[in-house]
Amino acid sequence: LGCPCVMITSPVAARMVLVSRAHLFKPTYPRSKERMIGPEAIFFHQGAYHASLKKLVQAALLPCAIKGSVSEIEQIVLRLLPTWENSSINTLQETKRFAFDVAMISAFGNNRDFEMEGIKHLYQCLEKGYNSMPLDLPGTPFHKAMKARKLLNETLRGLIAKRRKSDEEESGGLLRVLLGKDQNKPNLQLSDSQIADNIIGVIFAAHDTTASTLTWLIKYLHDNADLLEAVTREQEGIRRKLFAENRGLTWDDTRHMPLTSRVIQETLRTASILSFTFREAVEDVEFEGYFIPKGWKVLPLFRSIHHCADFFPHPEKFDPSRFEVPPKPNTFMPFGNGVHSCPGNELAKLEMLILLHHLTIAYRWHVTGDEDGIQYGPF
C-alpha cells in the first residue's frame, strides 16, 4: 500500500519483532481502519495504556471467565444448525452469524437489552465497508460504514450510561469489566469513548477470524472422510456420557476432545487465517546483519512460517497428527505472539469445539457446484 516493507519469514526474527524487542516495533494499521474501529481500541496502542487494557480484556476472556458461557454457546449452536438442514448455505456467512452471536455475549454478557438488535444491525453496516476503498464520499461503502460507525458510537454510549447506573449482577461480559464493576478484576478508569472503541474492536476481532477458521474446518473435514469419522467417534463418546448423566456440555467436556483439538490446530496452521501482522520500526534496527530503517513497515509472515517444510514436513498435507508433539518454539503462531497476541484464543477454540461436537454427530454435508477455488475478499 505504498509503504516500504520488510518481510520476515524466520521464527527467530519473528520473535525478535513481536517479543524480545517488541518495544522497537509499534503496531500500525491504515488510518481508515483506526477510524472505523476507533482510535482508542487496544490494537492501535502500546505501552502503559495497552498493558492495562490487555489485562482487562484478558480478565473477561480467560478460561475462568468463559467457563460459564458453555451452555449459552451450546444453545446458539442448537438454534443455528437446524436452519442449515436440507438447504444450501454460504458457510462463511452462516459461521459469521454464529461467531457474532458469541462475540455479543462475550462483550455484553447475557443481558437482552433492547439496544442489542440495533448494535447488531449497525455493526453489520460498518463491516460491509471495512475492506472497501477509504473514499469518504456519499454513496460509497466507506461513507455508509462511517455513518453507521457514528450511530453505533451513540448507541453504545447510551448502553454504557445505562450500565453505569445499573447494579444488575448479570450484566456481565467485557463491558462489565471495562466499566470497573467487577471487584475481582483490575480497575482502570476509562472514558465512554475508550469503552465503546474497545467493545467494537473486540467484536471485530472475535467474530471474523473465528468464522473463517470454522469455514476451513468444515471444508477440511469434508475433504478428509476418515478424519471426519474419527472426530465423530470422539464426539459420540462424549455424547454417550452426556446422555448417561442427563446434562449438556461443560467446560471439562471440551478439555477431553484431543483429536478435535488437533484438527483445529492443523486448520489454524494450514489456513493461516492471520497471514501476517503489521509493525513499524520506531527507530533504526539492526538484526543479524540486516538494517531496518526507522518508519519502515515490518511484516512477520505467519503463513510462510506455518508452511515451511523445515518445521512442518509435507506442509501442504492436512495432518492433525503432527500436533501430537508440540511444535518447535515460535513456529506456530495462529494467534500472534508477544504482548499483542490475541487474548480471545481460548474463547475461539471453545466455540469451535462446541459447534463441531453437534455438527459431526448429527449432520453430513457436501459441496455444491463445480468450482473448487478459493475466493479472497481480500482475505
Tab-separated table of C-alpha atoms in Angstrom, residues 6-22 24-25 281 283-294 298-300 305 330:
chain	number	residue	atom	x	y	z
A	6	VAL	CA	10.426	-5.794	5.346
A	7	MET	CA	9.033	-9.350	5.135
A	8	ILE	CA	10.040	-11.678	7.976
A	9	THR	CA	9.868	-15.443	7.456
A	10	SER	CA	12.173	-16.766	10.181
A	11	PRO	CA	10.833	-17.778	13.622
A	12	VAL	CA	13.844	-16.157	15.334
A	13	ALA	CA	13.264	-12.839	13.557
A	14	ALA	CA	9.501	-13.009	14.208
A	15	ARG	CA	10.194	-13.493	17.914
A	16	MET	CA	12.557	-10.511	17.864
A	17	VAL	CA	9.886	-8.250	16.332
A	18	LEU	CA	6.938	-9.495	18.411
A	19	VAL	CA	8.529	-10.444	21.744
A	20	SER	CA	12.165	-9.792	22.643
A	21	ARG	CA	12.480	-6.326	21.009
A	22	ALA	CA	8.781	-5.557	20.645
A	24	LEU	CA	11.163	-1.164	18.825
A	25	PHE	CA	8.201	-2.121	16.605
A	281	ALA	CA	10.154	0.297	13.279
A	283	GLU	CA	13.956	3.600	15.361
A	284	ASP	CA	16.725	2.178	13.159
A	285	VAL	CA	17.136	-1.526	13.990
A	286	GLU	CA	19.943	-3.907	13.109
A	287	PHE	CA	19.352	-7.661	13.220
A	288	GLU	CA	21.742	-10.414	12.102
A	289	GLY	CA	23.443	-8.199	9.554
A	290	TYR	CA	20.193	-6.663	8.222
A	291	PHE	CA	19.352	-2.985	8.639
A	292	ILE	CA	15.709	-1.933	9.143
A	293	PRO	CA	15.268	1.857	8.804
A	294	LYS	CA	13.007	3.791	11.185
A	298	VAL	CA	7.821	-4.921	9.223
A	299	LEU	CA	5.579	-7.910	8.459
A	300	PRO	CA	6.125	-11.244	10.226
A	305	ILE	CA	6.444	-19.995	8.769
A	330	ASN	CA	7.904	-19.644	17.505
